[in-house]
Short mmCIF file of C-alpha atoms and ligand atoms in Angstrom, two decimals:
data_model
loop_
_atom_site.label_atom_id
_atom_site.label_comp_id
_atom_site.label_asym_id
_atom_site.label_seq_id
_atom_site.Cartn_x
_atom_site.Cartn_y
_atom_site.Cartn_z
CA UNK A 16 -5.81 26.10 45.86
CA UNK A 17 -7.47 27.56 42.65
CA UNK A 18 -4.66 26.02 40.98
CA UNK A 19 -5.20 22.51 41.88
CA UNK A 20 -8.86 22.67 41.20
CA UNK A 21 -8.12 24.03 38.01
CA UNK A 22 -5.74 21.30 37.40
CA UNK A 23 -8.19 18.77 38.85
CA UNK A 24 -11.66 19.64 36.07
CA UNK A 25 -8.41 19.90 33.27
CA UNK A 26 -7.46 16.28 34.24
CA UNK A 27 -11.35 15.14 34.12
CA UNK A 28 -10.74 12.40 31.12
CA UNK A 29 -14.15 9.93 30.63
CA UNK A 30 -12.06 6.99 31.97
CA UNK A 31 -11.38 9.21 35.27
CA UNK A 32 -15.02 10.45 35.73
CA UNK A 33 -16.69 6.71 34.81
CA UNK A 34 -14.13 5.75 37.87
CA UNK A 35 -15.25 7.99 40.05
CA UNK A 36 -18.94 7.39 40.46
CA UNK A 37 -17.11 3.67 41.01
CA UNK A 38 -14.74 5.17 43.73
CA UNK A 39 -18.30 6.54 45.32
CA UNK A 40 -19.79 3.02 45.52
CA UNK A 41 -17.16 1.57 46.76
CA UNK A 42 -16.60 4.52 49.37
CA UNK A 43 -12.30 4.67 48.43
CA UNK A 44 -12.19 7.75 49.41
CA UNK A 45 -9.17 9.89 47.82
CA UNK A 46 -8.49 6.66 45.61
CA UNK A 47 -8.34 8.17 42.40
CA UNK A 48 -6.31 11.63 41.89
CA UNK A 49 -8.99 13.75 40.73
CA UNK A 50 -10.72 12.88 43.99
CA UNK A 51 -7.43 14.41 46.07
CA UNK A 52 -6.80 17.23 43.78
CA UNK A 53 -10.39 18.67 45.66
CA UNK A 54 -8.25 18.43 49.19
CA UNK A 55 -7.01 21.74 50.53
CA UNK A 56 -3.42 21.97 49.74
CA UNK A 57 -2.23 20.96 53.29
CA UNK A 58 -3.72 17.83 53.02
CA UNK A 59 -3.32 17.46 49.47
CA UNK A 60 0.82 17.25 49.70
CA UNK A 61 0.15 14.70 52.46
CA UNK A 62 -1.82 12.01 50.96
CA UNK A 63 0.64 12.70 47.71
CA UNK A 64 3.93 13.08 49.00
CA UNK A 65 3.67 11.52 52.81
CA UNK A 66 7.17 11.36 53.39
CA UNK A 67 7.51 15.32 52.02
CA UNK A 68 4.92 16.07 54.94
CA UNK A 69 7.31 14.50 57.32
CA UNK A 70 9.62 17.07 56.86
CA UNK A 71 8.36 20.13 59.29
CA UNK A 72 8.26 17.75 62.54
CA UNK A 73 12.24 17.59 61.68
CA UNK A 74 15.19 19.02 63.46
CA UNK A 75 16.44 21.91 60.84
CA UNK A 76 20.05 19.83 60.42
CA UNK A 77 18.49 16.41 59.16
CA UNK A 78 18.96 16.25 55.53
CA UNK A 79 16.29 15.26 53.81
CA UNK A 80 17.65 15.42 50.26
CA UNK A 81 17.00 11.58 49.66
CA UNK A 82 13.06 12.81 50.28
CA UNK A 83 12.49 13.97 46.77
CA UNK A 84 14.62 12.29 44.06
CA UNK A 85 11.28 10.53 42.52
CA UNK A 86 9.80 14.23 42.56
CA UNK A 87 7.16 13.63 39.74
CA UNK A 88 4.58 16.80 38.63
CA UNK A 89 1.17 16.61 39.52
CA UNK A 90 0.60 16.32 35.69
CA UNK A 91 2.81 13.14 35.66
CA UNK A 92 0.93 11.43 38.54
CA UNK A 93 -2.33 11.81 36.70
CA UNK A 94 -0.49 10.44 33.56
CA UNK A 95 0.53 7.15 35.77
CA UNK A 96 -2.78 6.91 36.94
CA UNK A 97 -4.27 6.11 33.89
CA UNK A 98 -2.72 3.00 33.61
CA UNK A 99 -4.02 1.83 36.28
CA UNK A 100 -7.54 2.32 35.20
CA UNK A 101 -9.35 -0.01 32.91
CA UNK A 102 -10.88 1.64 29.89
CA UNK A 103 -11.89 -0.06 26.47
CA UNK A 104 -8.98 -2.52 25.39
CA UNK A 105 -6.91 -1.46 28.55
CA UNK A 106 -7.75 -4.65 30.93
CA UNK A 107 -6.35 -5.03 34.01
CA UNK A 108 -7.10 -8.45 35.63
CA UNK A 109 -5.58 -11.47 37.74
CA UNK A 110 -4.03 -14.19 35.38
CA UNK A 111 -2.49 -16.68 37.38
CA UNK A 112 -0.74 -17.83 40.63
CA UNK A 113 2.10 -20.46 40.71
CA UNK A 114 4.03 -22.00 43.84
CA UNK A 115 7.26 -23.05 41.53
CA UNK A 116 9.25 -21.32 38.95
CA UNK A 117 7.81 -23.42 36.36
CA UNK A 118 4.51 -22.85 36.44
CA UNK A 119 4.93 -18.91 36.29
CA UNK A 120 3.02 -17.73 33.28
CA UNK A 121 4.76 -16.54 30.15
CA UNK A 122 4.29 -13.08 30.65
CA UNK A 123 7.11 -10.87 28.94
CA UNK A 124 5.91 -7.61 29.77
CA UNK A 125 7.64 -5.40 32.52
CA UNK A 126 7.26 -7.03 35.68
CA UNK A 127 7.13 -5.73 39.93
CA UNK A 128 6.95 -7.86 42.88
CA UNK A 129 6.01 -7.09 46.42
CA UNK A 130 7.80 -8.98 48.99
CA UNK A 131 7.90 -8.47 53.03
CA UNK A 132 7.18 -10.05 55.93
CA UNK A 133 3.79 -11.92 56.23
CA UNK A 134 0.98 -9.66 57.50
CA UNK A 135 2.82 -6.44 56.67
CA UNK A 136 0.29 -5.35 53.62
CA UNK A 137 1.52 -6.93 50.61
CA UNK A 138 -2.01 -7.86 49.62
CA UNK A 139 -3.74 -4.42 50.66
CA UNK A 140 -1.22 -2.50 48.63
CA UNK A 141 -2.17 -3.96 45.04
CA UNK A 142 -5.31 -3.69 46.42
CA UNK A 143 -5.11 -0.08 46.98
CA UNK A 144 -2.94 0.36 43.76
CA UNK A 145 -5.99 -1.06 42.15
CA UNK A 146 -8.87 0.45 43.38
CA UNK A 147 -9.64 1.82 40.67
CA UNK A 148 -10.13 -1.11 38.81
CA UNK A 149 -12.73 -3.04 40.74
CA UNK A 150 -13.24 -6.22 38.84
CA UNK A 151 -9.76 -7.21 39.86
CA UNK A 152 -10.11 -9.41 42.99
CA UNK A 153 -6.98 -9.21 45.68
CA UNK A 154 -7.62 -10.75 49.13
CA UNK A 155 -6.11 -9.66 51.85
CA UNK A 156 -6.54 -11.08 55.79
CA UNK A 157 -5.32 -10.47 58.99
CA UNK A 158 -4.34 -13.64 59.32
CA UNK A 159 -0.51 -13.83 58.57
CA UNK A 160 0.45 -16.23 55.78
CA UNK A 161 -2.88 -15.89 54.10
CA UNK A 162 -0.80 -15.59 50.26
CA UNK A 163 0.53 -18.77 49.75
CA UNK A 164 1.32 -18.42 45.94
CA UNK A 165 2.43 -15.83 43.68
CA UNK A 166 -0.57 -14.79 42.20
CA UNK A 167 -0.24 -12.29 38.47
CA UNK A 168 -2.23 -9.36 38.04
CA UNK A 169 -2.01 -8.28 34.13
CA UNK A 170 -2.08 -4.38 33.89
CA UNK A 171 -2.96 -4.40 30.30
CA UNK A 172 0.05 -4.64 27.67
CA UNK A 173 2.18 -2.39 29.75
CA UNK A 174 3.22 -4.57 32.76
CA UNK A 175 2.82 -7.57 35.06
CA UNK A 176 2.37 -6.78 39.57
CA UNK A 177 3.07 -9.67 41.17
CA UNK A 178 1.92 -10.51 45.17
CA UNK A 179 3.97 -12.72 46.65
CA UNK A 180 3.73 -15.42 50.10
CA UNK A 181 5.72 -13.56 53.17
CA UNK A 182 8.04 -14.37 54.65
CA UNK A 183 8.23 -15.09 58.39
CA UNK A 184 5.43 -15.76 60.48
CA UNK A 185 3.64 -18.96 58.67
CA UNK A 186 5.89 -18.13 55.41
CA UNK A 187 4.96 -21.45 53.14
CA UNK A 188 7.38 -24.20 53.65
CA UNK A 189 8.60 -24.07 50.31
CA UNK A 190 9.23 -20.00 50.42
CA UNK A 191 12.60 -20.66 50.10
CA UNK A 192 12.55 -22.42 46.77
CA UNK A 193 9.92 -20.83 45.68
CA UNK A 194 10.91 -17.02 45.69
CA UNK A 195 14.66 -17.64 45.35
CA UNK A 196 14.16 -19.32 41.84
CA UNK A 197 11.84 -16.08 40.94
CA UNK A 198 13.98 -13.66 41.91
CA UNK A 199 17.21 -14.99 40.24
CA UNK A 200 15.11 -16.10 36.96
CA UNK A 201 12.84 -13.98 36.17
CA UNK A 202 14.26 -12.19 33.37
CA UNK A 203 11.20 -9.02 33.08
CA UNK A 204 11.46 -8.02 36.85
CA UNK A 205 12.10 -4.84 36.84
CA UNK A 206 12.08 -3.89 40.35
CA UNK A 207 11.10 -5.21 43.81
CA UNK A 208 9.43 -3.76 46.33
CA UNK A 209 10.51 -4.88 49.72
CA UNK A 210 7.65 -3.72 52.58
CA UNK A 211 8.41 -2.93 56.19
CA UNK A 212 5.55 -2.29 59.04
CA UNK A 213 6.22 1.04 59.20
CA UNK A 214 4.62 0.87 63.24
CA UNK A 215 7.68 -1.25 63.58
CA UNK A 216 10.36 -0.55 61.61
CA UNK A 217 13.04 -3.31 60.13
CA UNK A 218 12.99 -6.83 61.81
CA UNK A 219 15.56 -9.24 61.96
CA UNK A 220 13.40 -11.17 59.04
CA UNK A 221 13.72 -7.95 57.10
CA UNK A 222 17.51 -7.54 57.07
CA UNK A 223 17.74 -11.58 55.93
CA UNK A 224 15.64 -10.04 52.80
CA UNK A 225 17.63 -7.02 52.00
CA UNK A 226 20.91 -9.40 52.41
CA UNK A 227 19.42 -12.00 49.83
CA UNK A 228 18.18 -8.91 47.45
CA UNK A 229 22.22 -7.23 47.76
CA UNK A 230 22.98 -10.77 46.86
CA UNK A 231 21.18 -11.30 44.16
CA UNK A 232 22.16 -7.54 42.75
CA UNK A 233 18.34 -6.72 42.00
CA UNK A 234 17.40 -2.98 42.46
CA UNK A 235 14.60 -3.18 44.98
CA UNK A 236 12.71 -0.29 46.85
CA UNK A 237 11.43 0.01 50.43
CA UNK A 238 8.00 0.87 51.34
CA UNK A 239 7.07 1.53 54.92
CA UNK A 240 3.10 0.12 55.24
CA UNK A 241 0.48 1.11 57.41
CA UNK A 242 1.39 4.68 58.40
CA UNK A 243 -2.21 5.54 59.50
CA UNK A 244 -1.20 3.34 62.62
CA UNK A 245 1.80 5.16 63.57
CA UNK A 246 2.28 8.03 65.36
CA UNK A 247 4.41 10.82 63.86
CA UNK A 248 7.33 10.35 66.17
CA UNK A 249 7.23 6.45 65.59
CA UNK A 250 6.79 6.88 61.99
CA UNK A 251 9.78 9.41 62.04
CA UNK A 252 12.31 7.12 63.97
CA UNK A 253 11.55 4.34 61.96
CA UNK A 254 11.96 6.33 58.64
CA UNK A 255 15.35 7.95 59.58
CA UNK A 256 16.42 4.66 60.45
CA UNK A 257 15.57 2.96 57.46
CA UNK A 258 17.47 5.75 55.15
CA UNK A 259 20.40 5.78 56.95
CA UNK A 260 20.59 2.31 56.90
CA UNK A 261 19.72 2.47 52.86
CA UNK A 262 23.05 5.06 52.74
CA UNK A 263 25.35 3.41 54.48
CA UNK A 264 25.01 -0.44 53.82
CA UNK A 265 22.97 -0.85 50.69
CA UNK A 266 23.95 -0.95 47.19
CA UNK A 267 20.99 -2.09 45.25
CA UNK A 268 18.17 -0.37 47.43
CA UNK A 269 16.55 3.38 45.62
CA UNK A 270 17.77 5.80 48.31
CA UNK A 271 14.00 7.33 48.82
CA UNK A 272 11.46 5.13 50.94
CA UNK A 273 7.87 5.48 49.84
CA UNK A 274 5.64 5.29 53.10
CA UNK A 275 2.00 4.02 52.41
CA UNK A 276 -1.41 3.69 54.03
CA UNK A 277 -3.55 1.43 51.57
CA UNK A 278 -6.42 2.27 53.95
CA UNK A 279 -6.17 6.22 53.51
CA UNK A 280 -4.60 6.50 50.20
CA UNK A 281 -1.43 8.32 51.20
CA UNK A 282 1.30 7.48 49.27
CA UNK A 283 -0.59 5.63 47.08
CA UNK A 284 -0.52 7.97 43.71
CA UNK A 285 2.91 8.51 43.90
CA UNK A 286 3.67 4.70 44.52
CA UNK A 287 1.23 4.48 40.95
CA UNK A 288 3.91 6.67 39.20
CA UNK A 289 6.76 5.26 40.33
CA UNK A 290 6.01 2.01 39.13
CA UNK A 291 4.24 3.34 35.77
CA UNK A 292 8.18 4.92 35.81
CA UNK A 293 10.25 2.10 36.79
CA UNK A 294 8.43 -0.28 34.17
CA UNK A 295 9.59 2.19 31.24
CA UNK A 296 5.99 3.62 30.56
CA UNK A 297 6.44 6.60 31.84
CA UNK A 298 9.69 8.77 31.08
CA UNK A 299 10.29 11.72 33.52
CA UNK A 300 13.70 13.64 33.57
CA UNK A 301 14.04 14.35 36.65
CA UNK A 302 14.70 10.57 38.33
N1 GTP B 30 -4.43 0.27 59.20
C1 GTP B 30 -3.92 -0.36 58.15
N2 GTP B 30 -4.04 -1.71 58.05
C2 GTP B 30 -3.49 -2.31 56.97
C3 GTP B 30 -2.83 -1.59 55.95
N3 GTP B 30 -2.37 -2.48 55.04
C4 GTP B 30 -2.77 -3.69 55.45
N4 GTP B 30 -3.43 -3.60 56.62
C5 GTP B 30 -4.00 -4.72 57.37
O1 GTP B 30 -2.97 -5.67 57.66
C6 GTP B 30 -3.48 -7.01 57.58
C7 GTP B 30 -2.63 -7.83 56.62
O2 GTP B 30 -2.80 -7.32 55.33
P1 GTP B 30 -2.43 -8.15 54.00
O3 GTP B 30 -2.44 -7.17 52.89
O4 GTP B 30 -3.26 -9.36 53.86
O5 GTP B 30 -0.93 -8.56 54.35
P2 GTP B 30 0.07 -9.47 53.48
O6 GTP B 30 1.42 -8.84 53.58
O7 GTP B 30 -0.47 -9.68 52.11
O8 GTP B 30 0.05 -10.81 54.33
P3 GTP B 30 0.37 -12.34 53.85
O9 GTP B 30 -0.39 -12.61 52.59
O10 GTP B 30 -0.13 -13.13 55.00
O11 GTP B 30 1.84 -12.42 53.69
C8 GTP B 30 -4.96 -6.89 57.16
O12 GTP B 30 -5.76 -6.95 58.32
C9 GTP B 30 -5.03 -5.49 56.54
O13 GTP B 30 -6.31 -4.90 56.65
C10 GTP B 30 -2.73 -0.16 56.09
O14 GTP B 30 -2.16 0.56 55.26
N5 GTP B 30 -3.29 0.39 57.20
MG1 MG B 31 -1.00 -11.39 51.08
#
């Protein structure tokens, strides 16, 4: 405990305390790192590493090697986080939306997409991931099919996040064409992230997407969304299915699943650094 709240006044930069009387206004509680680094441990290691805290509720024979191979330091988490915090000539804004290929912006920085079904969080996740940048405007509604474009966000000069339609439910009509064209073009995406309701696991929507992604041979991610919702049991079933189904029938997908709540945070700061990390601006050796 007096480790981490060492760590947590050594990793008090300006940028990090200017954000925080921010975080207080907003009330984004356990947004920003420095914020979690006051949690007791316990609770620490869950909001950081939720899928890590799964692992005492499992039978002793489940192997959950696949849990930590994006096993970044607390150091390195505070590192990522920095880039998503706006400070001086570091902007982070929205710069565009387009419905075809041809009107995405010329953007040649490192680029990430989120993708899942409509209504599954898409929206709230850049929101969360941004929260500590609150000039930058996502909406989010709980009306499914609210995103009908792909709309930018600019994280300075280091890379581009990208929220797409869903798909699904009142997915636009010209989805299709749309996100096909972007996936197979776009020559700076680095990495998609492919979200599943993590109260209800993979739908048959879901395995059209990861069949199109295996297709296409893009390396894409999983991340299981709104685990405040679930219970531990559900959340469990639905994340032993999902990396089982990663080992045995994928070939593009990263073999750990990063489970989120963009309402409490958890997952959040590790999501930060993995992207930071897959977008080359953030080396770490073990990964
Ligand atoms: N409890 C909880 N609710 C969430 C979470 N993430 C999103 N939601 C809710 O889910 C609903 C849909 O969220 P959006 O982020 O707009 O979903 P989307 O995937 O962008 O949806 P489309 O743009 O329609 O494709 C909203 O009511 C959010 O508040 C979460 O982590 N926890
Ligand atoms: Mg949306």
């Amino acid at each position: 405990m007096l480790r981490l709240q060492r760590m947590a006044r050594l990793l008090g930069t300006n940028c990090l305390r200017r954000r925080h009387s921010a975080t207080l206004r907003s009330s984004t509680k356990n947004a920003s790192f420095s914020e979690v680094l006051q949690l007791e441990d316990k609770k620490l290691m869950g909001i950081v590493f939720p899928l890590q805290g799964l692992e005492k509720y499992l039978a002793p024979d489940v192997n959950t090697s696949t849990f930590r191979i994006f096993n970044p330091s607390l150091h390195d988490i505070h590192r990522a986080e920095a880039l998503f915090i706006p400070c001086g000539k570091h902007v982070i804004d929205y710069f565009s939306s387009a419905i075809r290929m041809d009107h995405t912006p010329q953007l040649l920085q490192p680029e990430v997409c989120f993708l899942g079904r409509s209504n599954v969080g898409k929206s709230s996740l850049i929101k969360a991931l941004f929260s500590l940048a609150p000039d930058v405007e996502v909406k989010v509604s709980k009306t499914p099919g609210h995103t009908k474009k792909m709309n930018f966000f600019r994280v300075g000069k280091f890379f581009t996040l990208v929220d797409m339609p869903g798909y699904g439910y009142r997915a636009p009509q010209d989805f299709v064409e749309m996100v096909e064209a972007y996936l197979q073009e776009r020559s700076n995406l680095k990495r998609i992230f492919l979200l599943v309701d993590g109260l209800v696991g993979f739908q048959k929507a879901d395995h059209i997407a990861i069949d199109m992604l295996e297709e296409f041979g893009i390396p894409y991610v999983l991340v299981l969304t709104k685990i405040d919702k679930a219970s531990k049991g559900v959340l469990i079933k639905n994340v032993l299915e999902i990396q089982d189904f990663v080992k045995e029938q994928t070939q593009g997908c990263f073999p750990q699943l990063f489970p989120v709540s963009s309402i409490e945070y958890s997952g959040i700061h590790l999501l930060r650094c993995f992207i930071a990390h897959v977008t080359g601006n953030l080396p770490i050796m073990n990964s």
